[in-house]
Short mmCIF file of C-alpha atoms in Angstrom, two decimals:
data_model
loop_
_atom_site.label_atom_id
_atom_site.label_comp_id
_atom_site.label_asym_id
_atom_site.label_seq_id
_atom_site.Cartn_x
_atom_site.Cartn_y
_atom_site.Cartn_z
CA MET A 1 -48.05 -30.32 10.36
CA ARG A 2 -44.72 -32.63 10.99
CA SER A 3 -44.08 -33.06 15.02
CA ASN A 4 -40.74 -31.14 16.63
CA ILE A 5 -38.37 -33.65 17.30
CA PHE A 6 -34.87 -33.75 18.40
CA LYS A 7 -32.59 -32.10 16.36
CA PRO A 8 -28.93 -31.99 16.88
CA CYS A 9 -26.18 -31.22 15.33
CA ALA A 10 -28.00 -28.88 12.89
CA THR A 11 -25.46 -27.25 10.98
CA ILE A 12 -23.45 -30.49 10.19
CA LEU A 13 -26.58 -32.17 8.83
CA ALA A 14 -26.93 -29.02 6.76
CA ALA A 15 -24.01 -29.72 5.60
CA VAL A 16 -24.83 -32.79 4.49
CA LEU A 17 -27.71 -31.30 2.32
CA SER A 18 -25.09 -30.41 -0.05
CA LEU A 19 -23.65 -34.14 0.34
CA ALA A 20 -20.78 -33.72 2.31
CA LEU A 21 -20.55 -35.74 4.83
CA VAL A 22 -18.92 -34.27 7.86
CA SER A 23 -18.38 -35.38 11.73
CA CYS A 24 -18.94 -33.02 14.53
CA GLY A 25 -15.97 -34.57 16.12
CA GLN A 26 -14.49 -38.10 16.42
CA GLY A 27 -15.94 -40.55 14.06
CA GLY A 28 -15.85 -43.28 16.54
CA GLN A 29 -14.03 -43.42 19.02
CA ASP A 30 -11.67 -46.60 20.04
CA LYS A 31 -11.50 -48.39 23.88
CA GLU A 32 -8.60 -47.02 24.80
CA SER A 33 -9.62 -43.35 24.84
CA SER A 34 -13.49 -43.84 25.85
CA GLY A 35 -12.38 -45.02 29.12
CA GLN A 36 -15.95 -46.55 29.16
CA PRO A 37 -16.60 -50.72 27.94
CA GLY A 38 -18.28 -50.91 24.37
CA GLN A 39 -17.49 -52.67 21.05
CA SER A 40 -18.27 -52.42 17.47
CA LYS A 41 -22.01 -52.47 16.87
CA THR A 42 -23.37 -52.65 13.58
CA LEU A 43 -26.68 -50.42 13.67
CA ASN A 44 -29.40 -52.15 11.45
CA MET A 45 -32.33 -49.00 10.42
CA SER A 46 -35.53 -49.25 9.24
CA LEU A 47 -37.31 -46.67 7.70
CA ASN A 48 -40.87 -46.18 7.75
CA PHE A 49 -42.57 -43.71 5.48
CA PRO A 50 -45.70 -42.30 6.20
CA SER A 51 -49.02 -43.40 4.93
CA GLY A 52 -48.83 -42.89 0.67
CA TYR A 53 -44.81 -43.41 0.60
CA SER A 54 -42.54 -46.56 -0.14
CA TYR A 55 -39.02 -47.01 -0.68
CA ASN A 56 -37.65 -49.17 -3.78
CA ARG A 57 -33.99 -50.35 -1.98
CA ASP A 58 -33.36 -51.60 -5.42
CA THR A 59 -33.85 -48.40 -7.25
CA HIS A 60 -33.74 -45.63 -4.33
CA GLU A 61 -36.56 -45.15 -5.52
CA LEU A 62 -39.64 -43.01 -3.22
CA VAL A 63 -43.22 -43.87 -4.60
CA THR A 64 -47.10 -43.64 -4.06
CA GLY A 65 -49.13 -45.89 -4.82
CA SER A 66 -48.00 -46.42 -8.52
CA SER A 67 -47.19 -42.79 -9.26
CA PRO A 68 -44.50 -40.46 -8.45
CA VAL A 69 -44.94 -38.30 -5.20
CA ASN A 70 -44.56 -34.98 -7.24
CA ALA A 71 -45.51 -34.31 -10.90
CA LEU A 72 -41.55 -34.81 -12.10
CA SER A 73 -41.23 -36.45 -15.31
CA LEU A 74 -38.31 -38.35 -13.87
CA ALA A 75 -39.25 -40.27 -11.04
CA PRO A 76 -38.12 -38.56 -6.69
CA TYR A 77 -34.90 -40.88 -5.43
CA ILE A 78 -33.58 -40.68 -1.91
CA THR A 79 -30.70 -39.03 -2.66
CA GLN A 80 -28.80 -39.62 1.02
CA VAL A 81 -29.06 -40.43 4.45
CA ALA A 82 -27.81 -39.02 7.20
CA LEU A 83 -27.52 -40.56 10.96
CA SER A 84 -26.65 -37.93 13.56
CA ILE A 85 -25.36 -40.06 16.44
CA SER A 86 -25.22 -38.33 20.00
CA GLY A 87 -24.94 -39.44 23.65
CA PRO A 88 -23.12 -38.62 27.05
CA ASN A 89 -19.77 -40.48 26.45
CA ILE A 90 -18.84 -39.24 23.18
CA GLU A 91 -18.58 -36.60 20.92
CA THR A 92 -21.10 -36.16 18.52
CA ILE A 93 -20.89 -38.69 15.43
CA VAL A 94 -22.11 -37.93 11.68
CA LEU A 95 -22.18 -40.80 9.39
CA SER A 96 -23.54 -41.39 5.89
CA VAL A 97 -25.68 -44.70 4.87
CA PRO A 98 -25.45 -46.95 2.36
CA LEU A 99 -29.02 -46.86 0.54
CA ASP A 100 -28.97 -50.32 -0.44
CA THR A 101 -28.61 -52.04 2.69
CA LEU A 102 -29.20 -48.81 5.83
CA THR A 103 -26.49 -50.79 7.71
CA VAL A 104 -23.48 -49.11 9.06
CA THR A 105 -21.05 -50.15 11.76
CA VAL A 106 -19.67 -48.08 13.97
CA TYR A 107 -17.35 -48.19 17.71
CA LEU A 108 -19.93 -47.22 20.93
CA PRO A 109 -18.76 -46.67 24.28
CA ASP A 110 -22.12 -49.09 26.24
CA GLY A 111 -24.39 -46.51 27.64
CA GLU A 112 -28.13 -44.74 26.60
CA TYR A 113 -27.84 -42.53 22.48
CA THR A 114 -29.94 -40.36 20.60
CA PHE A 115 -29.84 -41.30 16.83
CA TYR A 116 -31.34 -38.65 14.68
CA VAL A 117 -31.82 -39.81 10.54
CA VAL A 118 -32.43 -37.50 7.49
CA VAL A 119 -33.65 -38.84 4.17
CA PHE A 120 -33.05 -36.43 1.62
CA THR A 121 -34.47 -36.93 -1.11
CA ASN A 122 -34.85 -34.76 -5.12
CA LEU A 123 -37.90 -33.12 -4.38
CA GLY A 124 -36.81 -30.76 -1.69
CA LEU A 125 -38.68 -32.88 0.63
CA THR A 126 -36.87 -34.27 3.93
CA PHE A 127 -38.42 -37.15 6.22
CA THR A 128 -36.53 -37.17 9.52
CA ASP A 129 -37.17 -39.40 12.77
CA SER A 130 -34.96 -39.60 16.44
CA GLN A 131 -35.43 -42.65 18.73
CA THR A 132 -32.56 -43.94 21.70
CA GLY A 133 -31.24 -46.74 22.16
CA VAL A 134 -28.96 -48.49 24.53
CA VAL A 135 -25.56 -49.84 23.15
CA GLY A 136 -24.92 -52.62 25.31
CA ALA A 137 -23.98 -56.38 25.66
CA GLY A 138 -24.92 -58.06 21.70
CA LEU A 139 -22.70 -56.69 18.27
CA ALA A 140 -25.84 -55.42 16.82
CA LEU A 141 -28.66 -52.86 17.50
CA ASP A 142 -32.45 -52.29 16.02
CA LEU A 143 -33.31 -48.64 14.95
CA ASN A 144 -36.66 -48.59 13.98
CA PHE A 145 -37.31 -45.10 12.69
CA ASN A 146 -41.48 -43.45 12.01
CA LEU A 147 -40.02 -41.23 9.31
CA GLU A 148 -42.63 -37.66 9.12
CA VAL A 149 -42.53 -35.47 5.83
CA ASN A 150 -40.07 -32.79 6.40
CA ALA A 151 -41.15 -30.12 3.65
CA PRO A 152 -38.87 -27.15 2.57
CA PRO A 153 -39.36 -23.81 3.61
CA VAL A 154 -40.48 -21.63 0.73
CA ILE A 155 -39.17 -17.96 -0.07
CA ASP A 156 -42.60 -15.83 -1.08
CA GLY A 157 -39.71 -12.84 -1.93
CA ILE A 158 -36.59 -10.73 -1.96
CA SER A 159 -36.89 -7.18 -1.62
CA VAL A 160 -33.34 -5.22 -2.69
CA GLY A 161 -33.09 -1.87 -1.83
CA THR A 162 -30.70 -1.05 -5.22
CA SER A 163 -29.19 -2.52 -7.82
CA VAL A 164 -25.99 -0.84 -7.48
CA THR A 165 -24.29 1.01 -4.87
CA PRO A 166 -20.85 2.66 -3.99
CA LYS A 167 -18.36 0.30 -1.74
CA ARG A 168 -19.26 0.67 2.20
CA THR A 169 -22.80 1.52 1.57
CA PRO A 170 -25.50 -0.45 2.93
CA VAL A 171 -28.09 -2.44 0.83
CA SER A 172 -31.30 -3.46 2.93
CA ILE A 173 -32.62 -6.78 2.39
CA THR A 174 -35.80 -8.10 2.64
CA VAL A 175 -36.72 -11.92 2.63
CA ASN A 176 -39.88 -13.24 3.59
CA ALA A 177 -39.97 -16.78 3.79
CA SER A 178 -42.52 -19.65 5.50
CA ASP A 179 -42.14 -23.09 6.71
CA PRO A 180 -45.24 -25.50 5.28
CA ASP A 181 -44.51 -27.15 8.80
CA GLY A 182 -43.61 -24.28 11.08
CA ASP A 183 -40.42 -24.55 11.60
CA ALA A 184 -38.15 -21.90 12.61
CA LEU A 185 -36.02 -20.89 9.89
CA SER A 186 -32.28 -19.84 9.30
CA TYR A 187 -30.82 -17.21 7.17
CA SER A 188 -27.49 -17.23 5.43
CA PHE A 189 -26.24 -15.42 2.48
CA SER A 190 -23.21 -15.81 0.63
CA GLY A 191 -21.40 -14.47 -2.83
CA GLY A 192 -19.26 -12.40 -0.98
CA GLY A 193 -19.44 -8.51 1.55
CA SER A 194 -21.07 -9.19 4.54
CA VAL A 195 -24.77 -9.31 6.49
CA SER A 196 -25.85 -7.89 9.41
CA GLY A 197 -29.57 -7.85 11.01
CA SER A 198 -32.22 -10.12 11.85
CA ALA A 199 -35.40 -11.73 9.93
CA PRO A 200 -36.51 -10.81 8.04
CA ASN A 201 -34.72 -7.52 7.55
CA PHE A 202 -30.88 -7.21 6.76
CA SER A 203 -28.24 -4.94 5.76
CA TRP A 204 -25.59 -6.28 2.91
CA SER A 205 -21.97 -4.35 1.78
CA ALA A 206 -19.52 -4.59 0.34
CA ASP A 207 -15.58 -3.06 1.04
CA HIS A 208 -14.47 -3.94 -2.59
CA SER A 209 -16.24 -2.59 -6.48
CA GLY A 210 -17.27 -4.91 -8.57
CA ASN A 211 -20.89 -7.36 -9.48
CA TYR A 212 -21.80 -9.48 -6.58
CA THR A 213 -24.10 -12.44 -7.34
CA ILE A 214 -26.19 -12.75 -3.01
CA THR A 215 -27.42 -16.20 -2.88
CA VAL A 216 -29.47 -16.59 0.70
CA THR A 217 -30.24 -19.79 1.90
CA VAL A 218 -33.58 -19.83 4.26
CA ASP A 219 -32.57 -23.37 6.25
CA ASP A 220 -35.40 -24.92 8.52
CA GLY A 221 -33.16 -27.02 10.37
CA HIS A 222 -34.66 -30.23 9.77
CA GLY A 223 -32.08 -30.92 6.42
CA ALA A 224 -34.62 -29.54 3.83
CA ALA A 225 -33.49 -25.75 2.55
CA SER A 226 -34.57 -23.20 -0.84
CA ILE A 227 -32.37 -20.94 -1.89
CA ALA A 228 -33.02 -17.69 -4.13
CA SER A 229 -30.02 -15.23 -6.07
CA PHE A 230 -30.08 -11.82 -6.76
CA GLY A 231 -27.38 -9.51 -7.91
CA ILE A 232 -25.94 -6.32 -6.65
CA THR A 233 -23.05 -3.56 -8.62
CA VAL A 234 -20.60 -1.96 -6.17
CA THR A 235 -18.74 1.14 -7.54
CA ASN A 236 -15.87 2.67 -6.82
CA GLN A 237 -15.30 6.63 -6.51
CA ALA A 238 -11.92 7.87 -7.49
CA PRO A 239 -10.20 9.08 -4.65
CA VAL A 240 -10.28 13.65 -5.39
CA ILE A 241 -7.18 15.57 -5.20
CA ASN A 242 -7.32 18.58 -3.12
CA SER A 243 -3.63 19.86 -4.33
CA VAL A 244 -0.34 19.53 -5.51
CA SER A 245 2.01 22.17 -4.15
CA ALA A 246 5.85 23.06 -4.71
CA ASP A 247 8.47 25.02 -2.13
CA ASN A 248 10.06 26.40 -4.76
CA THR A 249 8.53 26.46 -8.50
CA GLU A 250 11.24 28.23 -9.61
CA PRO A 251 15.01 26.13 -9.15
CA THR A 252 17.92 26.13 -10.26
CA THR A 253 19.25 22.48 -12.08
CA ALA A 254 21.82 22.98 -8.84
CA GLU A 255 18.13 23.29 -6.02
CA THR A 256 16.47 20.61 -4.42
CA VAL A 257 12.43 20.99 -5.06
CA GLY A 258 10.08 19.55 -1.74
CA LEU A 259 6.68 18.71 -3.72
CA SER A 260 3.99 17.73 -1.56
CA CYS A 261 -0.09 16.07 -2.90
CA SER A 262 -2.79 15.99 -0.87
CA ALA A 263 -6.32 13.70 -2.02
CA SER A 264 -8.86 12.57 -0.95
CA ASP A 265 -11.48 9.38 -0.94
CA PRO A 266 -15.14 9.31 -0.75
CA ASP A 267 -15.43 6.06 -0.01
CA GLY A 268 -12.23 6.16 2.66
CA ASP A 269 -10.23 4.41 0.97
CA SER A 270 -6.22 4.50 1.39
CA ILE A 271 -4.92 6.69 -0.80
CA THR A 272 -0.92 6.09 -2.40
CA TYR A 273 1.12 8.52 -4.23
CA THR A 274 2.89 8.34 -7.13
CA TRP A 275 5.18 10.98 -8.60
CA SER A 276 6.29 11.39 -12.38
CA ASP A 277 8.22 14.06 -14.40
CA GLY A 278 7.73 12.44 -16.98
CA ALA A 279 11.19 11.96 -18.38
CA GLY A 280 12.36 8.57 -15.79
CA TRP A 281 11.90 10.50 -12.66
CA SER A 282 9.65 8.77 -10.13
CA ALA A 283 8.96 8.32 -6.66
CA SER A 284 6.37 7.47 -3.92
CA GLY A 285 4.56 9.35 -0.76
CA SER A 286 2.79 12.18 -0.12
CA SER A 287 5.84 14.65 0.31
CA VAL A 288 8.82 13.92 -1.72
CA SER A 289 12.11 15.85 -3.26
CA TYR A 290 12.84 16.44 -6.86
CA SER A 291 16.40 17.75 -8.57
CA PRO A 292 15.91 18.94 -11.84
CA THR A 293 18.78 18.20 -14.17
CA THR A 294 17.92 20.15 -17.27
CA ALA A 295 17.05 23.68 -18.13
CA GLY A 296 13.28 24.79 -18.70
CA SER A 297 9.30 24.16 -18.06
CA VAL A 298 8.77 21.06 -15.99
CA THR A 299 5.47 19.59 -15.47
CA VAL A 300 6.16 17.02 -12.01
CA THR A 301 2.11 14.93 -12.34
CA CYS A 302 1.09 13.76 -9.19
CA THR A 303 -1.19 10.06 -9.25
CA ALA A 304 -3.63 9.35 -6.05
CA SER A 305 -4.79 5.90 -6.04
CA ASP A 306 -7.44 4.24 -4.04
CA GLY A 307 -5.81 0.38 -4.61
CA ASP A 308 -9.33 -0.85 -6.50
CA GLY A 309 -8.76 0.80 -10.30
CA GLY A 310 -9.49 4.53 -9.16
CA THR A 311 -7.14 7.60 -9.26
CA ASP A 312 -6.60 11.01 -10.03
CA THR A 313 -3.90 13.32 -11.08
CA GLY A 314 -2.79 16.65 -10.55
CA SER A 315 0.74 18.51 -11.10
CA VAL A 316 2.55 21.11 -10.79
CA THR A 317 5.00 23.46 -13.35
CA LEU A 318 8.67 24.37 -12.80
CA ASN A 319 10.37 27.00 -14.68
CA VAL A 320 13.89 25.17 -13.44
CA THR A 321 17.51 27.55 -14.83
CA ASN A 322 20.64 25.75 -14.78
CA ALA A 323 23.08 26.19 -11.93
CA ASN A 324 25.11 29.39 -11.83
CA ASN A 325 28.75 28.95 -12.70
CA SER A 326 31.59 30.89 -10.52
CA PRO A 327 34.10 32.23 -12.98
CA ALA A 328 37.71 30.82 -12.33
CA ILE A 329 40.78 33.07 -12.32
CA SER A 330 44.31 31.30 -14.10
CA PHE A 331 46.64 33.37 -13.16
CA VAL A 332 47.64 37.21 -11.47
CA ASP A 333 50.59 38.47 -14.08
CA VAL A 334 52.50 41.61 -12.65
CA PHE A 335 55.09 44.39 -14.30
CA GLU A 336 57.12 46.40 -13.09
CA LEU A 337 57.10 49.64 -14.81
CA ASP A 338 60.29 51.30 -13.26
CA ALA A 339 62.75 49.82 -12.33
CA LEU A 340 62.91 46.07 -13.35
CA ASP A 341 60.83 47.39 -16.33
CA ASP A 342 60.43 43.27 -16.33
CA TRP A 343 57.31 41.05 -14.99
CA LEU A 344 57.42 40.03 -11.46
CA SER A 345 55.19 37.09 -12.79
CA HIS A 346 53.58 36.11 -15.91
CA ASN A 347 51.93 33.67 -17.15
CA GLY A 348 51.00 32.70 -13.85
CA VAL A 349 54.87 31.83 -12.81
CA ILE A 350 56.45 34.65 -10.46
CA VAL A 351 59.84 35.47 -12.85
CA ASN A 352 61.51 37.90 -10.32
CA ASN A 353 61.70 39.32 -7.07
CA LEU A 354 61.36 43.09 -5.78
CA GLY A 355 64.00 45.70 -6.44
CA CYS A 356 65.18 48.01 -4.64
CA PHE A 357 63.12 50.77 -6.57
CA ASP A 358 60.22 48.93 -7.56
CA ASN A 359 57.49 51.78 -7.57
CA THR A 360 55.35 51.66 -10.32
CA PHE A 361 53.67 47.97 -11.21
CA GLN A 362 50.79 46.66 -13.57
CA PHE A 363 48.44 44.06 -11.93
CA GLU A 364 46.75 41.97 -14.30
CA CYS A 365 43.70 39.12 -13.57
CA PHE A 366 43.00 36.11 -16.18
CA ALA A 367 39.64 34.94 -15.42
CA SER A 368 36.98 33.27 -17.33
CA ASP A 369 33.18 32.03 -16.98
CA PRO A 370 31.55 28.89 -17.91
CA ASP A 371 27.95 30.48 -19.04
CA GLY A 372 29.45 33.29 -20.05
CA ASP A 373 28.19 35.90 -17.36
CA GLY A 374 30.56 39.69 -17.52
CA ILE A 375 33.58 39.46 -14.97
CA THR A 376 33.61 42.85 -12.51
CA TYR A 377 37.17 42.22 -11.05
CA THR A 378 38.18 44.20 -7.19
CA TRP A 379 41.21 44.03 -6.21
CA SER A 380 43.22 43.67 -2.79
CA VAL A 381 47.00 45.00 -2.34
CA SER A 382 48.92 44.67 1.31
CA VAL A 383 52.39 46.14 1.30
CA ILE A 384 55.19 45.61 3.94
CA TYR A 385 58.22 48.95 3.72
CA TRP A 386 61.20 49.39 6.11
CA LEU A 387 61.51 52.65 7.53
CA ASN A 388 65.19 54.84 7.94
CA GLY A 389 67.34 51.67 6.15
CA ALA A 390 67.17 48.92 5.71
CA ASN A 391 69.30 47.83 8.71
CA SER A 392 66.30 49.02 10.61
CA ASP A 393 62.75 46.74 10.70
CA SER A 394 61.22 47.73 13.73
CA THR A 395 59.21 50.65 12.16
CA THR A 396 57.94 48.19 9.49
CA LEU A 397 54.41 49.09 8.55
CA SER A 398 52.27 47.46 6.35
CA GLY A 399 49.11 48.50 4.33
CA HIS A 400 45.87 47.29 2.60
CA TYR A 401 43.32 49.12 0.20
CA ASN A 402 40.35 47.73 -1.76
CA PRO A 403 39.03 47.68 -4.17
CA PHE A 404 42.29 48.99 -5.64
CA PRO A 405 45.09 50.93 -4.06
CA GLN A 406 45.15 54.45 -3.70
CA GLY A 407 46.12 56.29 -7.27
CA ALA A 408 45.64 52.99 -9.50
CA VAL A 409 43.86 53.52 -12.39
CA LEU A 410 41.55 50.90 -13.03
CA ASN A 411 41.02 49.51 -16.77
CA SER A 412 39.12 46.54 -16.67
CA ASN A 413 40.97 43.60 -15.14
CA ALA A 414 44.24 45.77 -14.85
CA ILE A 415 44.72 48.14 -13.22
CA VAL A 416 48.57 50.39 -13.17
CA TRP A 417 49.86 51.56 -9.52
CA ASP A 418 52.36 54.11 -8.81
CA VAL A 419 53.63 53.44 -5.35
CA TRP A 420 55.98 55.59 -4.91
CA ASN A 421 53.98 58.86 -5.69
CA ASN A 422 50.34 57.88 -4.29
CA TRP A 423 52.20 56.39 -1.07
CA LEU A 424 55.94 55.60 0.16
CA GLY A 425 56.86 58.90 -1.73
CA VAL A 426 55.83 60.83 1.97
CA LEU A 427 57.43 58.51 4.12
CA ASP A 428 61.58 59.36 4.23
CA GLY A 429 63.64 56.43 3.79
CA ALA A 430 60.99 54.24 3.18
CA PHE A 431 61.49 51.32 1.25
CA LEU A 432 58.58 48.47 -0.10
CA THR A 433 59.76 45.08 0.69
CA GLN A 434 56.43 43.05 0.38
CA LEU A 435 54.24 43.31 -1.78
CA SER A 436 50.73 40.92 -1.51
CA VAL A 437 47.95 41.14 -4.51
CA THR A 438 44.48 39.31 -4.79
CA CYS A 439 42.04 39.33 -7.82
CA THR A 440 38.34 38.68 -6.85
CA ALA A 441 36.25 38.08 -10.03
CA THR A 442 32.96 38.07 -9.59
CA ASP A 443 30.17 37.75 -11.76
CA GLY A 444 26.84 39.64 -10.90
CA LYS A 445 24.91 36.09 -9.78
CA GLY A 446 26.42 35.20 -6.66
CA GLY A 447 29.26 33.80 -7.70
CA SER A 448 33.08 34.82 -7.26
CA ALA A 449 36.91 33.38 -7.12
CA SER A 450 39.96 35.39 -5.89
CA LYS A 451 43.72 34.45 -6.61
CA THR A 452 46.71 36.68 -4.41
CA VAL A 453 50.02 36.64 -6.17
CA THR A 454 53.14 37.50 -3.81
CA PHE A 455 56.62 39.27 -3.35
CA THR A 456 59.66 40.07 -1.08
CA GLY A 457 62.42 41.57 -1.40
CA GLY A 458 63.17 44.87 -1.71
CA GLY A 459 64.78 46.60 1.20
CA CYS A 460 68.03 46.71 -0.27
#
């Protein structure tokens, strides 16, 4: 078994294993920044391999006797030599050493340092050693390393709880590994997702669906590692719409409808909501407002999305009717049937005032309805009259009748009213001085319109 040796900057040397040279800190320090006396030093390295191994610097081949170290058809080779330098006056430095010269130059302040070397091969084996050395006077320092074989860890088996799992559902992973040299092993995972736990039992999960290739790397801390891979498929469970509702399922084209959509997601994903009526309208949010523009049956659809490809839809049907349009009155005409026997107003234009002896009138209202609804007419009449002669107005009175005056005869959109015989005749000496007529047209659906026409004069 290889003896335990100093292992500084283990994570960096693991990175060197992938042929990526990284420094733990500043490479070499200049004299000013270090604050210590020193100079550039040439480090001459000698690599003494264990018995049975030898190194050909010209070919970088590692052999034992006349045969390769292992049974590979290609001769084994040294692929990299990494040197780690640590000491009290510098941050740790990691250097890649030229394979043909095994010599490097680095600035080091005077002092004592620990030098740690890892020799990488294409066998999976590494060779390691460390020693201390004092940097002081002189431009060179000879480092003589007596290497020991470092065998890579062995992954004996990997057990995965399941190869298919929903998002955010942990999968148990057991990694059984050993090291021929008895080194303490570290475990790392790559390929996505997150891992918790400690060797040999781990738990893996992922937040997003997909096919994952998980690679586990077992490292012995001496530059040797073994890897193994396995696959896990993570599935996405679509959201489920629980309800879609409208606060009014029988609106008119003049009304606004409140829509609500509620959904849940088995994976706990955040849900977004989008809406469509299939005719160009769209909106987003769990609660929205919708204003229908066309009468008929309208299906409004809510889509719930989890952001990972999962969706569900639900809908609500609205029975939309056209909004009611109120009737419109064009004009109110009044015809005097007794003394004047002529129009007071005709086609909406006042053509005469009241006469002294105007008593009987025909009121006629002209209205229409945009929706073709039937129209009902009601009337309101206000009059002002004088008593006891035209020269006295101290007894001016008024009267108001609704839906139409006493004694009036209703005929569709017109009425005939004998003012004298049905009212003024009971008042001795009364004369009509003002007449106001109001027509109101209603469509029976809440729509209405009114128009008033007023005449003055008379009194005599």
